[in-house]
PDB file of C-alpha atoms in Angstrom:
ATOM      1  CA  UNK A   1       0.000   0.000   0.000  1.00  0.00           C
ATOM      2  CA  UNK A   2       1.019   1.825  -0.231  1.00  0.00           C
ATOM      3  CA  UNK A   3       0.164   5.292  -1.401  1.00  0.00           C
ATOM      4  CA  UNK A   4      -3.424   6.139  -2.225  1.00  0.00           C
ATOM      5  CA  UNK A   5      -3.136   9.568  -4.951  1.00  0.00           C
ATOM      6  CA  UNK A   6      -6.065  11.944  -4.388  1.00  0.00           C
ATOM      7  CA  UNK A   7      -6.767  12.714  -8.282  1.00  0.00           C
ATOM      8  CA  UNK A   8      -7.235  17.303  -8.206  1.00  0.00           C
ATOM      9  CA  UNK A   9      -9.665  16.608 -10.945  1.00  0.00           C
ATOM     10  CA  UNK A  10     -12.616  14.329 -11.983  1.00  0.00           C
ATOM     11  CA  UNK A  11     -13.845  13.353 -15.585  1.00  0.00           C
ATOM     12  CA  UNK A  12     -16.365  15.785 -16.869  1.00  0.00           C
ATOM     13  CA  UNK A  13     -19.869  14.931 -15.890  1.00  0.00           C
ATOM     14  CA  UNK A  14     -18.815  11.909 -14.392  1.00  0.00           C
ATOM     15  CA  UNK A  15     -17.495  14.028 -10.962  1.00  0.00           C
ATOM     16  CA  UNK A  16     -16.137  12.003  -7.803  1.00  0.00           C
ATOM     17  CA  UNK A  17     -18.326  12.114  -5.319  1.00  0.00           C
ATOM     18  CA  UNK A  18     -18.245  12.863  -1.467  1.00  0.00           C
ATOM     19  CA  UNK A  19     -20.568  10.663  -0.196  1.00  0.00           C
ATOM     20  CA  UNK A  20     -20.832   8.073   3.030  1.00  0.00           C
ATOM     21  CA  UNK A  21     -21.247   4.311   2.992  1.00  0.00           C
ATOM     22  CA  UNK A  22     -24.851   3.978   2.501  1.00  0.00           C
ATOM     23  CA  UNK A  23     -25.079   6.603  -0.092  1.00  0.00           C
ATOM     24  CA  UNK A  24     -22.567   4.783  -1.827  1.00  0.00           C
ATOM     25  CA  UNK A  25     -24.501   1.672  -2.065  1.00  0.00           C
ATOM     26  CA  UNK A  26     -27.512   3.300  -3.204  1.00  0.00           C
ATOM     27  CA  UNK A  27     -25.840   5.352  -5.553  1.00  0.00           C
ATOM     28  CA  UNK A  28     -26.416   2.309  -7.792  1.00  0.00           C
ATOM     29  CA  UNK A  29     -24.893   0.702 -11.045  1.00  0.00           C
ATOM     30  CA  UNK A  30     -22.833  -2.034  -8.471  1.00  0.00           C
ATOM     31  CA  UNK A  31     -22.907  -4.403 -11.028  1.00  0.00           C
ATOM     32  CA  UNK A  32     -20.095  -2.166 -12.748  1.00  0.00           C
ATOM     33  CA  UNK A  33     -18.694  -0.682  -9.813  1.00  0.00           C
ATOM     34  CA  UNK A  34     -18.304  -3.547  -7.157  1.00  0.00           C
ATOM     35  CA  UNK A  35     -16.322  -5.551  -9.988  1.00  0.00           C
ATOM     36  CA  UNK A  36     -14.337  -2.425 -10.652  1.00  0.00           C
ATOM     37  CA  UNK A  37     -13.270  -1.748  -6.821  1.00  0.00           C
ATOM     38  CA  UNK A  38     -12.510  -5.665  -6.548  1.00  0.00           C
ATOM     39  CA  UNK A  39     -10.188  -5.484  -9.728  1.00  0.00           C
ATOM     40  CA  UNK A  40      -8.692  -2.538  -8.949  1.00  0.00           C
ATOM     41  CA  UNK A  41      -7.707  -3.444  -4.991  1.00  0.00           C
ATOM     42  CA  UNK A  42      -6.006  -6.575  -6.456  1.00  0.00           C
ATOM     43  CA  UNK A  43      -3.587  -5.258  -8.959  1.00  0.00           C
ATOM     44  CA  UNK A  44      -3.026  -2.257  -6.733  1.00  0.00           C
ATOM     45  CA  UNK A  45      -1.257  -4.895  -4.631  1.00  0.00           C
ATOM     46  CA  UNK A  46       0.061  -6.648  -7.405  1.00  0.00           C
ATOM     47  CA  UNK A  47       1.702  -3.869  -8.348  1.00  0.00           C
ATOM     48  CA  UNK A  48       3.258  -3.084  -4.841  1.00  0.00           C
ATOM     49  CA  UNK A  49       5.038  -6.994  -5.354  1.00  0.00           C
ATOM     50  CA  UNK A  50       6.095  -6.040  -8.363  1.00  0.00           C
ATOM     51  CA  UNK A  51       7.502  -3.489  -7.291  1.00  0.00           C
ATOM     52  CA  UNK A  52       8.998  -4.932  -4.065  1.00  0.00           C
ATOM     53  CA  UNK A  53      10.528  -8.053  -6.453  1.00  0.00           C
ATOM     54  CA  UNK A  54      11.643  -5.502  -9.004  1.00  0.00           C
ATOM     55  CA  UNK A  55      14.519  -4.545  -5.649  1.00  0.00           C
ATOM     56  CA  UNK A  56      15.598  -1.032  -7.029  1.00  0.00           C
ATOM     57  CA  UNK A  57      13.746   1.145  -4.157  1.00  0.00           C
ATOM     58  CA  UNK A  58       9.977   0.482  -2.381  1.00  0.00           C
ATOM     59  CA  UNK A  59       7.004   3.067  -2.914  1.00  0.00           C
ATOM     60  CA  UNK A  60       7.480   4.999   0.110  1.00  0.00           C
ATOM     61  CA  UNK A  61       4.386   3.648   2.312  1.00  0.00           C
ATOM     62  CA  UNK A  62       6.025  -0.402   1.522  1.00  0.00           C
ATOM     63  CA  UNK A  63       9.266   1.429   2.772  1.00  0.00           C
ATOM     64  CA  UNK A  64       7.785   1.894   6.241  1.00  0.00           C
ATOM     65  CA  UNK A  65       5.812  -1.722   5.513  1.00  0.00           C
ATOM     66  CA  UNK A  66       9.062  -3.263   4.804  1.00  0.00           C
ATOM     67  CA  UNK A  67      11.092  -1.730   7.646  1.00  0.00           C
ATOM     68  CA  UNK A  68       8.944  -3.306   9.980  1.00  0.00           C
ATOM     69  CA  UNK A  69       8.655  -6.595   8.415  1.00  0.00           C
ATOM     70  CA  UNK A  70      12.668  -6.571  10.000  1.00  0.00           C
ATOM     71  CA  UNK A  71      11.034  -6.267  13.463  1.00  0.00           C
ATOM     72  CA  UNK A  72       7.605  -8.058  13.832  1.00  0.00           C
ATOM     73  CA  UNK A  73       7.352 -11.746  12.372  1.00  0.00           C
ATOM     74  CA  UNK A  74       4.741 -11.172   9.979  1.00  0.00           C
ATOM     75  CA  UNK A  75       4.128 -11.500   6.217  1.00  0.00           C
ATOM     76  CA  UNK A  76       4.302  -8.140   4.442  1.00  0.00           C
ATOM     77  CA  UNK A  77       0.538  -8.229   3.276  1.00  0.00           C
ATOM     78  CA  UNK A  78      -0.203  -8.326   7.123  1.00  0.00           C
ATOM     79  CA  UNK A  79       1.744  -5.282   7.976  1.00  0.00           C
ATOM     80  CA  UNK A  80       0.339  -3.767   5.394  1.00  0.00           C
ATOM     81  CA  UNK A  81      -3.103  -4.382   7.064  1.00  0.00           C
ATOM     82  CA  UNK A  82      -2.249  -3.230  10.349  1.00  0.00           C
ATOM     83  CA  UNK A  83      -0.743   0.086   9.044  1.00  0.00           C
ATOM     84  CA  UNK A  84      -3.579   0.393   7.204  1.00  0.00           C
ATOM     85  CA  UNK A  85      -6.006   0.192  10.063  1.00  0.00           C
ATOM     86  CA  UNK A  86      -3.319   2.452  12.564  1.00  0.00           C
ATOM     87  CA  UNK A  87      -4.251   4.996   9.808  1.00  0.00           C
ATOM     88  CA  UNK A  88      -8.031   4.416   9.745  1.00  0.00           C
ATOM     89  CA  UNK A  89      -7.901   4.960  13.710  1.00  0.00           C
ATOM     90  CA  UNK A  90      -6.244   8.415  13.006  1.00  0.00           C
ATOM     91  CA  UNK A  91      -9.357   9.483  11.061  1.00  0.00           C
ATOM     92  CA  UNK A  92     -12.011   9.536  13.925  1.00  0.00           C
ATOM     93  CA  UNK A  93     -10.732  12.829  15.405  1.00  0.00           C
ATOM     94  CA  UNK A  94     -10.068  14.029  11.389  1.00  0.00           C
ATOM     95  CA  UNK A  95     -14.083  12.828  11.262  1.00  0.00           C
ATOM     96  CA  UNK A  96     -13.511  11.703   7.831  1.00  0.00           C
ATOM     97  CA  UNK A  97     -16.217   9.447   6.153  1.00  0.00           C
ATOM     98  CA  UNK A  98     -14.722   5.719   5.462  1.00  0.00           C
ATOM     99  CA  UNK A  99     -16.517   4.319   2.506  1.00  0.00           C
ATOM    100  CA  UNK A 100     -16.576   0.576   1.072  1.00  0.00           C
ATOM    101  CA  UNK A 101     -13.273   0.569  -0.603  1.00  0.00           C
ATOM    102  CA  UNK A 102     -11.645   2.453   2.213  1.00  0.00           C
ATOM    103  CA  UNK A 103     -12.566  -0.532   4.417  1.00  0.00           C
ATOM    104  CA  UNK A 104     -11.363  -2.883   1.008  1.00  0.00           C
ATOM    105  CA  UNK A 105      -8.180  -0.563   0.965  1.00  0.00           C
ATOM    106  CA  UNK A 106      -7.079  -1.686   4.031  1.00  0.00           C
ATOM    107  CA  UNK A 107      -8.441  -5.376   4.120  1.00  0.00           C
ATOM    108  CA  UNK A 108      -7.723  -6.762   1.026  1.00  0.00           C
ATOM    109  CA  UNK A 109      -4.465  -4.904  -0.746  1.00  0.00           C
ATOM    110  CA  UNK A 110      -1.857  -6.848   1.792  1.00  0.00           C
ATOM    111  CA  UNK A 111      -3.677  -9.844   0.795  1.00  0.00           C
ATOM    112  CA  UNK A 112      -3.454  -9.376  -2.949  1.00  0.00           C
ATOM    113  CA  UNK A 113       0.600  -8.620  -2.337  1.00  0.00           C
ATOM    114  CA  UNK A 114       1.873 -11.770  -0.367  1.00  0.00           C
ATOM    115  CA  UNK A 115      -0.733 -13.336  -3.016  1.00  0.00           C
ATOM    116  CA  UNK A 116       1.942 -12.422  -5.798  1.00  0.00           C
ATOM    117  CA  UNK A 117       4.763 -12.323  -3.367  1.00  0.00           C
ATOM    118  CA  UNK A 118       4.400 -15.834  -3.519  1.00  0.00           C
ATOM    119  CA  UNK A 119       4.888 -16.407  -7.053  1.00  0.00           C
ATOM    120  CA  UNK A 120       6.882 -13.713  -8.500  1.00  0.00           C
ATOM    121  CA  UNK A 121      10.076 -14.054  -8.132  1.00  0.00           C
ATOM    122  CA  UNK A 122      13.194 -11.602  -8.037  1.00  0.00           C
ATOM    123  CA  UNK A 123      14.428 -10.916 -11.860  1.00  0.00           C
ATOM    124  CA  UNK A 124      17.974 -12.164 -12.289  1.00  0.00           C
ATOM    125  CA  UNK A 125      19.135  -9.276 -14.525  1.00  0.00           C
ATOM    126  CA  UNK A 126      19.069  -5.317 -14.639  1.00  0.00           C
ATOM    127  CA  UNK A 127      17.295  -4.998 -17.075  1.00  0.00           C
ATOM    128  CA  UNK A 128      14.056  -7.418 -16.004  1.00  0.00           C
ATOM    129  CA  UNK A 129      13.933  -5.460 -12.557  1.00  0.00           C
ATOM    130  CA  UNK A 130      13.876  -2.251 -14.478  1.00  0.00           C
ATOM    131  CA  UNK A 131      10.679  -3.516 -16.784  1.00  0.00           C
ATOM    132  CA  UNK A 132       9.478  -4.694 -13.277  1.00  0.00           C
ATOM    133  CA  UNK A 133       9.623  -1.773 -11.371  1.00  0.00           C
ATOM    134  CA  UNK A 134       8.151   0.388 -14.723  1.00  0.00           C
ATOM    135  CA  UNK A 135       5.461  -2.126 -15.027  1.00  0.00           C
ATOM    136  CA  UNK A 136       4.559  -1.898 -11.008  1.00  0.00           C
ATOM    137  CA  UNK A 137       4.721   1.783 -11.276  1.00  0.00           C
ATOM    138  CA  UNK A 138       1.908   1.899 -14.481  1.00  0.00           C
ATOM    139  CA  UNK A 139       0.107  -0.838 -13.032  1.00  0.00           C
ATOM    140  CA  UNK A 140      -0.562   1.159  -9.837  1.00  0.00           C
ATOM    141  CA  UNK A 141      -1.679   4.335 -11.859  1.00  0.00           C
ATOM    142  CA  UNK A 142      -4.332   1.940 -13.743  1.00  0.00           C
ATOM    143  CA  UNK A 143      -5.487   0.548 -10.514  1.00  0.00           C
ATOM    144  CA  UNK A 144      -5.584   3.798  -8.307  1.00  0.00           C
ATOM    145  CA  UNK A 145      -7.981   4.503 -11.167  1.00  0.00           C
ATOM    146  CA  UNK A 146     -10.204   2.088 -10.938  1.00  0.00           C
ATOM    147  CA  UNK A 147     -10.394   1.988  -7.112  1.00  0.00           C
ATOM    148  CA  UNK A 148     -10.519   5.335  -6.800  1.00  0.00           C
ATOM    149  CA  UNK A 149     -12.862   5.562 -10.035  1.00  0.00           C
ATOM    150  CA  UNK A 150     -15.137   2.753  -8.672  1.00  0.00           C
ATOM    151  CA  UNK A 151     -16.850   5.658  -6.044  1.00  0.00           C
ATOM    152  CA  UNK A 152     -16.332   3.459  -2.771  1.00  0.00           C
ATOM    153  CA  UNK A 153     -14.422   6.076  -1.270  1.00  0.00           C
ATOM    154  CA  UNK A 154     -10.473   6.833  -0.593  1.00  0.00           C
ATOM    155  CA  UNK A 155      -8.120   4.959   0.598  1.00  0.00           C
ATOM    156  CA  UNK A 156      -6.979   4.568   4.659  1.00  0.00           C
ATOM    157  CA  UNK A 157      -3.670   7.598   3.405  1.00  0.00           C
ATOM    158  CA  UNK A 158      -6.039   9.557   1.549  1.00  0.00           C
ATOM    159  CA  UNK A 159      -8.307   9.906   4.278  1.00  0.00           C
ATOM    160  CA  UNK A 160      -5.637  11.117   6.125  1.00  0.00           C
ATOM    161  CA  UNK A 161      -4.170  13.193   4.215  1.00  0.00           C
ATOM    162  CA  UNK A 162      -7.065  15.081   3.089  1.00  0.00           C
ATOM    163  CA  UNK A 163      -8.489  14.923   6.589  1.00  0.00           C
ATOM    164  CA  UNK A 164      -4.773  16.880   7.729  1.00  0.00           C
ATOM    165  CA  UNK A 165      -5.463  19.122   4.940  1.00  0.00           C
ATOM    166  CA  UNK A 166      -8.850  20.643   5.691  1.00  0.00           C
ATOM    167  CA  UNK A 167      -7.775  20.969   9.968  1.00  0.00           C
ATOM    168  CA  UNK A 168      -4.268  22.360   9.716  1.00  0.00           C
ATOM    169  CA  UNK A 169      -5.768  24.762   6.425  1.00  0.00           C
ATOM    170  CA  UNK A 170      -2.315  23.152   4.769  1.00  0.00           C
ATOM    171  CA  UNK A 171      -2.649  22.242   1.085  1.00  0.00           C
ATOM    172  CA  UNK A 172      -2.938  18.570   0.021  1.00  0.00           C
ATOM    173  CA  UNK A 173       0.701  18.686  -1.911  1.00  0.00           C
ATOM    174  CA  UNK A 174       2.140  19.933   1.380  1.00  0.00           C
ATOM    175  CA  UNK A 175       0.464  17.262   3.600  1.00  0.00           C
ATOM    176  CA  UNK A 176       0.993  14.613   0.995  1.00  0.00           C
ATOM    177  CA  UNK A 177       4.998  15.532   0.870  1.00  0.00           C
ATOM    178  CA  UNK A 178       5.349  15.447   5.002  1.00  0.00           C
ATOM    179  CA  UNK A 179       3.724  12.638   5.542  1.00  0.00           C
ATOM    180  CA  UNK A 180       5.533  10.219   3.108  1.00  0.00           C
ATOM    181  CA  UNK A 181       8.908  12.136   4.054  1.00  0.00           C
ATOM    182  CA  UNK A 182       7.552  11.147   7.420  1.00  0.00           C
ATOM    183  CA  UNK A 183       7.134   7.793   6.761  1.00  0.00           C
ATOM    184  CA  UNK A 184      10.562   7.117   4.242  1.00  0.00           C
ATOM    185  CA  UNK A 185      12.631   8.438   7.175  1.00  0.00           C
ATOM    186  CA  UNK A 186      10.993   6.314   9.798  1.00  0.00           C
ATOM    187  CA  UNK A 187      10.473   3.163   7.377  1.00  0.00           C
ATOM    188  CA  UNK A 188      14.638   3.451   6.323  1.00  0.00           C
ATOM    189  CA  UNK A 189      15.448   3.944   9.744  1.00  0.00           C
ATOM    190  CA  UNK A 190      13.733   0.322  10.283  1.00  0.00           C
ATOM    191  CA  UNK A 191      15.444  -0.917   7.533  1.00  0.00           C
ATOM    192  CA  UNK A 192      13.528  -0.198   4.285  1.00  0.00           C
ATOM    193  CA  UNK A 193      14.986   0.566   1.275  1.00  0.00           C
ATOM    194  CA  UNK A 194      14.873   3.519  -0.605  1.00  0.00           C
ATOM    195  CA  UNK A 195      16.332   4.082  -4.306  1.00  0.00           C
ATOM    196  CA  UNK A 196      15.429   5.190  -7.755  1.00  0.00           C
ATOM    197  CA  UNK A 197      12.072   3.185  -7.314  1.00  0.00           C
ATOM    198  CA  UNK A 198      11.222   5.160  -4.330  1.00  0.00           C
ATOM    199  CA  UNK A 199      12.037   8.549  -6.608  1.00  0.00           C
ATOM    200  CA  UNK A 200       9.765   7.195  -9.719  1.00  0.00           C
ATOM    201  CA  UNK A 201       7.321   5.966  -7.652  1.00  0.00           C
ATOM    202  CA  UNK A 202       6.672  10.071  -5.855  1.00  0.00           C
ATOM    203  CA  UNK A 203       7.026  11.294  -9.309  1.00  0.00           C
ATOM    204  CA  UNK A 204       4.747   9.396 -11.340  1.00  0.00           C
ATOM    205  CA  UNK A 205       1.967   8.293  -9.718  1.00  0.00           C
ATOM    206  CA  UNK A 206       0.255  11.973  -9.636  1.00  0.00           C
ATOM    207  CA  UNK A 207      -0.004  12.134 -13.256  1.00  0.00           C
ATOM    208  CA  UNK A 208      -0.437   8.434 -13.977  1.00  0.00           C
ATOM    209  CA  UNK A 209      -3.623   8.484 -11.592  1.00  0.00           C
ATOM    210  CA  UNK A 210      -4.762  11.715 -13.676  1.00  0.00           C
ATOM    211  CA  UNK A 211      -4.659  10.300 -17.066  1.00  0.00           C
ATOM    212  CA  UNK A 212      -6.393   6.555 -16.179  1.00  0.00           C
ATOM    213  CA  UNK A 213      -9.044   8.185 -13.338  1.00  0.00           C
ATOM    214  CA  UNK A 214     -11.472   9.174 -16.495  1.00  0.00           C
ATOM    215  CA  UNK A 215     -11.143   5.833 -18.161  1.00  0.00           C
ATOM    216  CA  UNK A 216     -12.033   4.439 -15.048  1.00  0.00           C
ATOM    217  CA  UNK A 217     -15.231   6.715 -13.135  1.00  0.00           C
ATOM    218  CA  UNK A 218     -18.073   5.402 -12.946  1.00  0.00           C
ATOM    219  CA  UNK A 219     -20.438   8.092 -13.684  1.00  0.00           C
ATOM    220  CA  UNK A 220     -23.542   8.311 -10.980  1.00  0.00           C
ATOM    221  CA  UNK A 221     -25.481  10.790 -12.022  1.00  0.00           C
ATOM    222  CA  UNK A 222     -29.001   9.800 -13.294  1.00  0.00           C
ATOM    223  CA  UNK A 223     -30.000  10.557 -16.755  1.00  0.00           C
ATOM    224  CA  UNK A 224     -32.190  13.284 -17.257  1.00  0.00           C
ATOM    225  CA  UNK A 225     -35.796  11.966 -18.484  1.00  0.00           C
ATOM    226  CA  UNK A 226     -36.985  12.681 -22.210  1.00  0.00           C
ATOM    227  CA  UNK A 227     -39.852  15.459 -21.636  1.00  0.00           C
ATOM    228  CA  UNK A 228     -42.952  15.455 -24.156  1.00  0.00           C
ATOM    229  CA  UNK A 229     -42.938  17.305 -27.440  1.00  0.00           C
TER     230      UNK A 229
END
């Protein structure tokens, strides 16, 4: 996990909306949606193995995930759960709104890594670990757009960090950048590992989330009826 972009912009006339649980549910077209939010938690963690296998520098949340996999006896998918819900406790005094894919966020993206942990092995040359770590990197841009896209909500991070936003009046590139510098310093003081992945990963994911969030929103607005002529 990871780091969950908050896109600045929505499709036109298919708009992201801020709404809680329920609302979500009724908001209709599931059918497209819950498929969508599945998909898209899965190879968000897929892409976080790949990324880990690829060797060349975590995403900064999996450096934090990783440094503690050096000092609690658990399976990096787990860690990734209990960060995830650490985060999710920090929200009740933000009094953000968790959604359905905020509470699949944080359930079901450590799952979906050791899944591919498992079989995905470490490339043996340079040049494999660099079409690894490229293809983690795009993979998690298509699948923060269909999570994201699928109108369940943000992610356990983005909660946060929009939650931080709108109390301390900071803006969200501000919060975004101290919290992950946060959490690189603490994770590599545990014993992550930060390199060039770590670099692509802050650079990229911004604009790869912007360009596959409108191929990906499902758009819940209700059609207009035909009036009588």
């Amino acid at each position: 996990m990871t780091h969950d972009p908050v896109p600045t912009r929505a499709p036109r006339g298919r708009a992201l909306a801020d709404i809680g649980p329920i609302e979500q549910l009724r908001a209709g077209r599931l059918g497209v949606r819950l498929p969508l939010l599945l998909a898209g938690l899965f190879l968000y963690g897929a892409s976080m193995a790949m990324v880990l296998r690829a060797t060349l520098g975590q995403i900064p949340w999996d450096v934090l995930h990783v440094g503690v996999s050096h000092h609690i006896p658990l399976s990096f998918g787990t860690i990734v759960i209990g960060v995830s819900l650490l985060v999710l406790l920090g929200w009740i005094p933000l009094r953000q709104k968790p959604g359905l894919g905020t509470i699949g966020n944080a359930l079901l993206i450590g799952p979906s890594a050791d899944l591919v942990l498992s079989v995905l092995d470490e490339p043996a040359g340079m040049i494999w670990r660099i079409v690894l770590l490229l293809g983690g990197v795009v993979l998690n841009g298509v699948a923060t757009g269909m999570y994201i896209g699928s109108q369940f909500g943000p992610g356990p991070r983005d909660g946060l960090m929009t939650g931080l936003a709108r109390i301390t009046g900071g803006s969200i590139r501000l919060v975004r950048t101290g919290i992950e510098v946060a959490v690189v310093a603490v994770g590599w003081l545990l014993g992550g590992t930060v390199g060039v992945g770590t670099v692509l990963y802050a650079v990229a994911i911004g604009p790869l989330a912007q360009l596959f969030l409108p191929l990906f929103t499902v758009d819940l607005g209700r059609p207009t009826p035909p009036t009588d002529t």
